[in-house]
Short mmCIF file of C-alpha atoms in Angstrom, two decimals:
data_model
loop_
_atom_site.label_atom_id
_atom_site.label_comp_id
_atom_site.label_asym_id
_atom_site.label_seq_id
_atom_site.Cartn_x
_atom_site.Cartn_y
_atom_site.Cartn_z
CA MET A 7 -104.10 4.07 -153.59
CA VAL A 8 -101.72 3.45 -150.72
CA VAL A 9 -98.70 5.40 -151.85
CA PRO A 10 -100.21 8.88 -151.29
CA VAL A 11 -101.16 7.83 -147.75
CA ARG A 12 -97.63 6.66 -147.09
CA ILE A 13 -96.06 9.84 -148.38
CA SER A 14 -98.45 12.11 -146.55
CA GLY A 15 -97.92 10.19 -143.33
CA ILE A 16 -94.16 10.59 -143.50
CA GLY A 17 -94.52 14.22 -144.52
CA LEU A 18 -96.80 14.82 -141.56
CA ALA A 19 -94.18 13.22 -139.31
CA ALA A 20 -91.46 15.43 -140.70
CA ARG A 21 -93.60 18.55 -140.27
CA THR A 22 -94.44 17.47 -136.73
CA VAL A 23 -90.79 16.99 -135.87
CA VAL A 24 -89.75 20.32 -137.37
CA ALA A 25 -92.54 22.14 -135.58
CA ALA A 26 -91.60 20.50 -132.32
CA ASP A 27 -87.96 21.46 -132.73
CA GLU A 28 -88.55 25.16 -133.41
CA PRO A 29 -88.09 26.43 -129.84
CA ALA A 30 -84.45 26.90 -128.87
CA GLU A 31 -83.15 23.98 -126.80
CA PRO A 32 -81.08 24.62 -123.66
CA ASP A 33 -77.99 23.13 -125.37
CA GLU A 34 -78.39 25.58 -128.25
CA VAL A 35 -78.70 28.47 -125.83
CA ARG A 36 -75.58 27.36 -123.98
CA ALA A 37 -73.72 27.02 -127.27
CA ALA A 38 -74.73 30.56 -128.29
CA VAL A 39 -73.61 31.93 -124.91
CA ALA A 40 -70.29 30.07 -125.20
CA ALA A 41 -69.72 31.43 -128.72
CA ARG A 42 -70.47 34.96 -127.54
CA GLY A 43 -68.08 34.51 -124.62
CA GLN A 44 -65.39 33.24 -126.99
CA ARG A 45 -65.80 36.31 -129.21
CA ASP A 46 -65.66 38.62 -126.20
CA PHE A 47 -62.50 36.90 -124.94
CA ARG A 48 -60.86 37.22 -128.37
CA ARG A 49 -61.69 40.93 -128.46
CA LEU A 50 -60.28 41.37 -124.95
CA VAL A 51 -57.04 39.63 -125.89
CA THR A 52 -56.73 41.66 -129.09
CA GLY A 53 -57.29 44.88 -127.16
CA ALA A 54 -54.72 43.84 -124.55
CA ARG A 55 -52.15 43.15 -127.28
CA PHE A 56 -52.71 46.58 -128.80
CA ALA A 57 -52.67 48.27 -125.37
CA ALA A 58 -49.39 46.55 -124.41
CA ALA A 59 -47.67 47.71 -127.60
CA VAL A 60 -48.91 51.30 -127.14
CA ALA A 61 -47.94 51.34 -123.45
CA VAL A 62 -44.40 50.17 -124.21
CA GLY A 63 -44.25 52.68 -127.05
CA LEU A 64 -45.18 55.52 -124.68
CA LEU A 65 -42.64 54.30 -122.13
CA VAL A 66 -39.72 54.65 -124.56
CA PRO A 67 -39.91 58.46 -125.17
CA ALA A 68 -40.86 59.02 -121.53
CA PHE A 69 -37.59 57.37 -120.47
CA THR A 70 -35.55 58.90 -123.27
CA LEU A 71 -36.65 62.54 -123.37
CA THR A 72 -36.30 65.08 -120.61
CA GLY A 73 -38.64 67.66 -122.13
CA ARG A 74 -35.86 70.18 -122.80
CA GLU A 75 -35.04 68.85 -126.27
CA PRO A 76 -35.89 70.98 -129.32
CA TRP A 77 -39.14 70.19 -131.02
CA PRO A 78 -37.51 68.46 -134.06
CA VAL A 79 -35.99 65.92 -131.69
CA GLN A 80 -39.30 65.37 -129.94
CA VAL A 81 -41.10 64.93 -133.27
CA SER A 82 -38.43 62.46 -134.39
CA ALA A 83 -38.84 60.49 -131.16
CA ALA A 84 -42.61 60.36 -131.67
CA GLY A 85 -42.13 59.17 -135.25
CA TYR A 86 -39.68 56.46 -134.25
CA THR A 87 -42.03 55.31 -131.50
CA ALA A 88 -45.00 55.11 -133.87
CA ALA A 89 -42.88 53.17 -136.35
CA LEU A 90 -41.85 50.69 -133.63
CA VAL A 91 -45.47 50.08 -132.60
CA VAL A 92 -46.67 49.68 -136.20
CA VAL A 93 -43.86 47.33 -137.23
CA TYR A 94 -44.31 45.21 -134.13
CA LEU A 95 -48.11 44.93 -134.42
CA ALA A 96 -48.04 44.31 -138.16
CA GLY A 97 -45.16 41.85 -138.15
CA LEU A 98 -45.27 40.02 -134.84
CA GLY A 99 -48.26 41.22 -132.83
CA GLN A 100 -50.40 38.19 -133.69
CA GLY A 101 -47.87 35.86 -132.07
CA ARG A 102 -46.75 34.36 -135.37
CA ALA A 103 -45.26 35.64 -138.63
CA ARG A 104 -44.62 34.06 -141.99
CA ARG A 105 -41.46 36.17 -142.49
CA PRO A 106 -40.21 37.18 -139.04
CA VAL A 107 -36.67 38.10 -140.13
CA PRO A 108 -37.64 41.35 -141.94
CA ALA A 109 -39.71 42.41 -138.92
CA LEU A 110 -36.80 41.73 -136.54
CA ILE A 111 -34.40 43.65 -138.79
CA LEU A 112 -36.72 46.68 -138.81
CA LEU A 113 -37.18 46.51 -135.04
CA ALA A 114 -33.39 46.31 -134.54
CA ALA A 115 -32.86 49.29 -136.84
CA LEU A 116 -35.54 51.36 -135.07
CA SER A 117 -34.07 50.37 -131.69
CA TRP A 118 -30.41 51.25 -132.36
CA VAL A 119 -30.11 53.72 -135.27
CA PRO A 120 -32.15 56.54 -133.59
CA MET A 121 -29.55 56.63 -130.79
CA LEU A 122 -27.36 58.64 -133.19
CA GLN A 123 -29.90 61.46 -132.85
CA LEU A 124 -31.62 60.83 -129.53
CA GLY A 125 -28.72 59.52 -127.44
CA PRO A 126 -27.99 56.21 -125.66
CA ARG A 127 -31.13 56.34 -123.51
CA TRP A 128 -33.10 55.38 -126.62
CA ALA A 129 -31.64 51.89 -126.11
CA VAL A 130 -34.70 50.95 -124.02
CA ALA A 131 -36.60 50.86 -127.33
CA SER A 132 -34.90 47.50 -127.87
CA GLY A 133 -37.67 46.08 -125.66
CA PHE A 134 -39.62 45.71 -128.91
CA LEU A 135 -36.71 43.74 -130.36
CA ALA A 136 -36.54 41.60 -127.22
CA GLY A 137 -40.25 40.79 -127.43
CA GLY A 138 -39.92 39.90 -131.12
CA VAL A 139 -36.97 37.58 -130.47
CA LEU A 140 -38.93 35.76 -127.74
CA LEU A 141 -41.78 35.21 -130.21
CA VAL A 142 -39.84 33.84 -133.17
CA ALA A 143 -36.93 31.90 -131.61
CA ARG A 144 -36.70 28.90 -129.33
CA PRO A 145 -36.26 29.62 -125.61
CA SER A 146 -32.73 28.16 -125.69
CA ARG A 147 -31.78 30.92 -128.12
CA SER A 148 -34.24 33.70 -127.41
CA VAL A 149 -33.68 33.98 -123.65
CA PRO A 150 -29.88 34.50 -123.91
CA ALA A 151 -30.51 36.98 -126.74
CA VAL A 152 -32.98 38.95 -124.61
CA VAL A 153 -30.57 38.96 -121.68
CA PHE A 154 -27.84 40.30 -123.96
CA VAL A 155 -30.12 43.00 -125.44
CA SER A 156 -31.27 44.11 -121.97
CA LEU A 157 -27.72 44.23 -120.57
CA ALA A 158 -26.52 46.11 -123.65
CA ALA A 159 -29.25 48.72 -123.16
CA GLY A 160 -28.30 49.05 -119.48
CA VAL A 161 -24.57 49.41 -120.25
CA LEU A 162 -25.16 52.06 -122.93
CA VAL A 163 -27.35 54.12 -120.60
CA ALA A 164 -24.88 53.73 -117.72
CA LEU A 165 -21.93 54.88 -119.82
CA SER A 166 -23.82 57.99 -120.88
CA GLU A 167 -24.72 59.15 -117.35
CA ARG A 168 -22.84 60.75 -114.52
CA PRO A 169 -21.00 58.29 -112.28
CA ALA A 170 -23.32 59.06 -109.36
CA VAL A 171 -26.42 57.81 -111.16
CA ALA A 172 -24.89 55.64 -113.86
CA ALA A 173 -25.41 52.31 -112.07
CA LEU A 174 -29.00 53.06 -111.08
CA ASP A 175 -29.98 54.33 -114.53
CA GLY A 176 -28.25 51.38 -116.18
CA LEU A 177 -30.14 48.87 -114.04
CA THR A 178 -33.39 50.74 -114.70
CA ALA A 179 -32.81 50.70 -118.46
CA ALA A 180 -32.00 46.97 -118.42
CA ALA A 181 -35.09 46.20 -116.33
CA VAL A 182 -37.35 48.36 -118.53
CA THR A 183 -36.06 46.64 -121.66
CA ALA A 184 -36.55 43.14 -120.23
CA VAL A 185 -40.01 43.88 -118.79
CA ALA A 186 -41.14 45.52 -122.04
CA GLY A 187 -40.00 42.49 -124.04
CA ALA A 188 -41.77 40.10 -121.65
CA ALA A 189 -44.99 42.14 -121.76
CA LEU A 190 -45.02 42.24 -125.55
CA PHE A 191 -44.24 38.52 -125.73
CA GLY A 192 -47.03 37.66 -123.28
CA SER A 193 -49.70 39.73 -125.03
CA ALA A 194 -48.78 38.39 -128.49
CA THR A 195 -48.70 34.80 -127.22
CA ALA A 196 -52.14 35.25 -125.69
CA ALA A 197 -53.42 36.56 -129.03
CA ARG A 198 -51.95 33.56 -130.84
CA LEU A 199 -53.48 31.09 -128.38
CA ALA A 200 -56.86 32.81 -128.65
CA ALA A 201 -56.71 32.61 -132.45
CA GLU A 202 -55.76 28.93 -132.30
CA ARG A 203 -58.55 28.24 -129.85
CA GLU A 204 -61.05 29.96 -132.13
CA ALA A 205 -59.80 27.91 -135.10
CA GLU A 206 -60.15 24.71 -133.05
CA VAL A 207 -63.70 25.64 -132.09
CA ARG A 208 -64.60 26.31 -135.73
CA GLU A 209 -63.12 22.96 -136.76
CA LEU A 210 -64.96 21.19 -133.95
CA LYS A 211 -68.23 22.78 -135.04
CA ARG A 212 -67.61 21.76 -138.64
CA ARG A 213 -66.87 18.18 -137.64
CA THR A 214 -69.93 18.10 -135.39
CA VAL A 215 -72.16 19.26 -138.24
CA VAL A 216 -70.65 16.68 -140.60
CA GLU A 217 -71.05 13.89 -138.05
CA GLU A 218 -74.65 14.88 -137.34
CA ARG A 219 -75.45 14.83 -141.04
CA ARG A 220 -73.92 11.38 -141.31
CA ARG A 221 -75.89 10.20 -138.29
CA PHE A 222 -79.14 11.52 -139.68
CA SER A 223 -78.49 9.97 -143.08
CA ARG A 224 -77.44 6.64 -141.58
CA ASP A 225 -80.34 6.46 -139.15
CA MET A 226 -82.88 7.52 -141.75
CA HIS A 227 -81.65 4.74 -143.99
CA ASP A 228 -81.42 2.11 -141.24
CA LEU A 229 -84.67 2.91 -139.47
CA LEU A 230 -87.02 3.70 -142.34
CA GLY A 231 -85.85 1.27 -145.01
CA LEU A 232 -87.71 -1.74 -143.64
CA SER A 233 -90.78 0.25 -142.55
CA LEU A 234 -91.29 1.79 -145.97
CA SER A 235 -90.71 -1.55 -147.71
CA ALA A 236 -93.28 -3.17 -145.43
CA ILE A 237 -95.80 -0.39 -146.04
CA THR A 238 -95.34 -0.78 -149.79
CA LEU A 239 -95.85 -4.54 -149.62
CA LYS A 240 -98.92 -4.21 -147.43
CA GLY A 241 -100.33 -1.54 -149.72
CA GLU A 242 -99.92 -3.76 -152.76
CA LEU A 243 -101.56 -6.65 -150.89
CA VAL A 244 -104.51 -4.48 -149.85
CA ASP A 245 -104.87 -3.32 -153.44
CA ARG A 246 -105.16 -6.93 -154.57
CA LEU A 247 -107.59 -7.97 -151.81
CA VAL A 248 -109.89 -4.96 -151.63
CA ARG A 249 -112.13 -6.16 -154.51
CA THR A 250 -112.18 -9.92 -153.92
CA ARG A 251 -111.68 -10.25 -150.15
CA PRO A 252 -112.63 -6.98 -148.44
CA GLU A 253 -112.51 -8.44 -144.93
CA ALA A 254 -108.95 -9.66 -145.42
CA ALA A 255 -108.13 -6.27 -146.96
CA LYS A 256 -109.36 -4.57 -143.79
CA GLU A 257 -107.09 -6.74 -141.65
CA GLU A 258 -104.11 -5.97 -143.85
CA LEU A 259 -105.01 -2.28 -143.81
CA ALA A 260 -105.02 -2.33 -140.00
CA GLU A 261 -101.51 -3.80 -140.04
CA LEU A 262 -100.48 -1.16 -142.57
CA LEU A 263 -101.65 1.56 -140.19
CA VAL A 264 -99.58 0.00 -137.39
CA MET A 265 -96.52 0.01 -139.66
CA SER A 266 -97.08 3.62 -140.68
CA ARG A 267 -97.29 4.66 -137.03
CA ARG A 268 -94.04 2.81 -136.41
CA ALA A 269 -92.47 4.69 -139.31
CA LEU A 270 -93.72 7.94 -137.79
CA ALA A 271 -92.10 7.04 -134.48
CA ASP A 272 -88.88 6.17 -136.31
CA VAL A 273 -88.79 9.59 -138.00
CA ARG A 274 -89.22 11.28 -134.64
CA ALA A 275 -86.50 9.08 -133.15
CA VAL A 276 -84.05 10.05 -135.90
CA ALA A 277 -84.77 13.77 -135.51
CA ALA A 278 -84.41 13.56 -131.73
CA GLY A 279 -81.14 11.64 -131.94
CA TYR A 280 -82.65 8.66 -130.11
CA ARG A 281 -81.58 5.55 -132.00
CA GLU A 282 -82.23 2.65 -129.61
CA LEU A 283 -84.00 -0.28 -131.28
CA SER A 284 -85.70 -3.23 -129.63
CA LEU A 285 -84.22 -6.50 -130.84
CA ASP A 286 -87.36 -8.44 -129.89
CA ASP A 287 -89.61 -5.99 -131.76
CA GLU A 288 -87.39 -6.12 -134.82
CA CYS A 289 -87.41 -9.92 -134.85
CA ARG A 290 -91.21 -9.92 -134.90
CA ALA A 291 -91.37 -7.11 -137.45
CA VAL A 292 -89.02 -8.75 -139.98
CA VAL A 293 -90.95 -12.01 -139.75
CA ASP A 294 -94.15 -10.13 -140.66
CA VAL A 295 -92.45 -8.30 -143.52
CA LEU A 296 -90.90 -11.43 -144.99
CA ARG A 297 -94.17 -13.28 -144.81
CA ALA A 298 -95.95 -10.37 -146.44
CA ALA A 299 -93.37 -10.56 -149.25
CA GLY A 300 -94.13 -14.26 -149.75
CA VAL A 301 -90.81 -15.44 -148.28
CA ARG A 302 -90.70 -18.51 -146.02
CA VAL A 303 -89.17 -17.53 -142.70
CA THR A 304 -87.22 -19.48 -140.11
CA SER A 305 -86.09 -17.66 -136.98
CA ALA A 306 -84.28 -18.62 -133.81
CA ARG A 307 -83.28 -16.67 -130.70
CA ALA A 308 -81.28 -17.80 -127.69
CA GLY A 309 -79.67 -15.96 -124.78
CA THR A 310 -80.52 -12.45 -125.99
CA GLY A 311 -82.46 -11.28 -122.96
CA ASP A 312 -79.46 -9.79 -121.13
CA LEU A 313 -77.68 -8.09 -124.01
CA PRO A 314 -76.39 -4.56 -123.34
CA PRO A 315 -78.75 -1.99 -124.92
CA GLN A 316 -76.11 -0.73 -127.36
CA VAL A 317 -75.33 -4.25 -128.58
CA ALA A 318 -79.00 -5.18 -128.88
CA SER A 319 -79.79 -1.97 -130.75
CA THR A 320 -76.91 -2.52 -133.20
CA LEU A 321 -77.98 -6.12 -133.88
CA ALA A 322 -81.54 -4.90 -134.40
CA ALA A 323 -80.30 -2.37 -136.95
CA VAL A 324 -78.29 -5.08 -138.74
CA LEU A 325 -81.32 -7.37 -138.80
CA ARG A 326 -83.54 -4.63 -140.15
CA GLU A 327 -81.13 -3.63 -142.93
CA GLY A 328 -80.36 -7.24 -143.83
CA VAL A 329 -84.01 -8.14 -144.22
CA THR A 330 -84.69 -4.90 -146.09
CA ASN A 331 -82.07 -5.95 -148.65
CA VAL A 332 -83.68 -9.37 -148.95
CA VAL A 333 -87.07 -7.81 -149.63
CA ARG A 334 -85.84 -5.06 -151.96
CA HIS A 335 -82.91 -6.53 -153.84
CA SER A 336 -83.37 -10.28 -154.01
CA SER A 337 -85.78 -12.88 -155.34
CA ALA A 338 -85.44 -15.04 -152.23
CA THR A 339 -88.02 -17.75 -151.60
CA TRP A 340 -86.79 -18.47 -148.07
CA CYS A 341 -84.85 -16.63 -145.40
CA ALA A 342 -83.51 -17.84 -142.07
CA PHE A 343 -82.08 -15.69 -139.31
CA SER A 344 -80.81 -16.44 -135.83
CA VAL A 345 -79.68 -14.36 -132.86
CA SER A 346 -77.64 -15.95 -130.10
CA THR A 347 -74.85 -15.45 -127.57
CA SER A 348 -71.85 -17.66 -126.87
CA ASP A 349 -68.36 -17.25 -125.44
CA GLY A 350 -68.91 -13.59 -124.65
CA MET A 351 -70.07 -12.77 -128.19
CA ALA A 352 -73.48 -11.86 -129.58
CA TRP A 353 -74.19 -13.31 -133.03
CA LEU A 354 -76.64 -12.48 -135.77
CA GLU A 355 -76.83 -14.54 -138.96
CA ILE A 356 -79.13 -14.01 -141.93
CA VAL A 357 -79.17 -16.56 -144.76
CA ASN A 358 -81.36 -16.53 -147.88
CA ASP A 359 -81.46 -18.08 -151.34
CA GLY A 360 -81.75 -14.76 -153.20
CA VAL A 361 -78.04 -14.45 -153.99
CA GLY A 362 -78.73 -14.05 -157.71
CA ALA A 363 -79.84 -10.46 -157.18
CA PHE A 364 -76.48 -9.69 -155.51
CA ALA A 365 -74.36 -11.05 -158.37
CA GLY A 366 -71.69 -8.56 -159.40
CA ARG A 367 -72.08 -6.48 -156.23
CA PRO A 368 -69.07 -6.63 -153.92
CA ALA A 369 -69.75 -7.46 -150.30
CA GLY A 370 -70.40 -4.35 -148.33
CA SER A 371 -71.37 -2.26 -151.34
CA GLY A 372 -74.12 0.24 -150.79
CA SER A 373 -74.49 2.73 -147.99
CA GLY A 374 -76.67 0.48 -145.84
CA LEU A 375 -74.13 -2.32 -145.40
CA VAL A 376 -71.28 0.19 -145.06
CA ASN A 377 -73.16 1.95 -142.26
CA LEU A 378 -73.83 -1.35 -140.50
CA SER A 379 -70.20 -2.41 -140.83
CA ARG A 380 -69.06 0.84 -139.20
CA ARG A 381 -71.55 0.50 -136.36
CA VAL A 382 -70.52 -3.09 -135.65
CA GLU A 383 -66.80 -2.32 -135.83
CA ALA A 384 -67.29 0.66 -133.51
CA LEU A 385 -68.29 -1.85 -130.82
CA GLY A 386 -65.26 -4.03 -131.50
CA GLY A 387 -67.17 -6.55 -133.60
CA ARG A 388 -66.94 -8.00 -137.11
CA PHE A 389 -69.37 -7.77 -140.01
CA THR A 390 -69.42 -9.89 -143.15
CA ALA A 391 -71.87 -10.18 -146.05
CA GLU A 392 -71.01 -12.53 -148.90
CA ALA A 393 -72.29 -15.16 -151.28
CA GLU A 394 -71.76 -18.80 -150.31
CA PRO A 395 -70.66 -21.55 -152.74
CA ASN A 396 -74.01 -23.31 -152.31
CA GLY A 397 -75.87 -20.39 -153.91
CA THR A 398 -77.03 -18.64 -150.74
CA HIS A 399 -76.23 -15.23 -149.35
CA ARG A 400 -75.02 -15.01 -145.77
CA LEU A 401 -74.79 -11.93 -143.51
CA VAL A 402 -73.06 -12.33 -140.14
CA ALA A 403 -72.48 -9.82 -137.36
CA GLU A 404 -70.65 -10.64 -134.13
CA ILE A 405 -70.20 -8.16 -131.28
CA PRO A 406 -68.44 -8.65 -127.94
CA VAL A 407 -70.91 -8.62 -125.07
#
């Protein structure tokens, strides 16, 4: 008779929460805007990398050719330039390469071999080689190599020109080679950093989703376990009293409604990410639940009025889960719990005589106790749950205040 009410109440709470969460929250909007900005930045960097390679590629024939060469030479120069751009973008343009050596060999060949047909001025094409060396080698090795490649290009151009302009053309060729290598290195490095940033963002999102799922699962277990157990006990009691003692059944039913409303509030708290529990409220609630289960209760509290909210909430969660285990998994006839503070520590102890139900179960087994242990340890505390030699089961949590 009671179970359908309980299920429908929780279902109504879930539907209420989902309906309330349908509109996009400001954080979600900001996250979407940030993701769109990240994609736009990645596209910009990718476009800049491609534009830098094409610009350097166009610079090489412009410096090499005078316009009076026969068309086969001009076609060859265009082909070599296209090959340089393609090899660079395919092999090193992303800022990293699994096999950089073949790409560097091809770039070196396309930088030096065409000089047999196009003349020494083609040496400025070694800017692609310089950029590749900067990308794949350490600065202690790549910088001297780039300096050597740039000076070699300048010397080759200078030796091929008339003495009057040899020095100027040589310096120009060296500068063009060095600047081209630096530009290609910078654009490829930016592309690599953008790709790494995007991968980090994806990993952060994945971890956030996993952590949120864990939080929801943990909080659903911690917050609703006791409430649903109490509702079940009250429902069974009402079922027994409704025929013989209707007035008492009405009183129990009123308490059941209070518990169901509390469960509804707990569901909303879990969905909203608000997990603060009142230690005082939990102490009163567990006493009611234990009494409803026919368990004699002894409770004591001292010095808990000034506990930090996070510590009090964690102790409340431990108390709730500990008593839930007593009600669900043990045949305890009595249970005693105490909450106190001393020497800068907050203590919670739960003792009961229902250890027989825990026989064969290692301490800390089950998701509930594991969750509580993690929460207590996250605050620098200690959590233990074990059977005592005198036949009792003891759960202790201590957290620095």
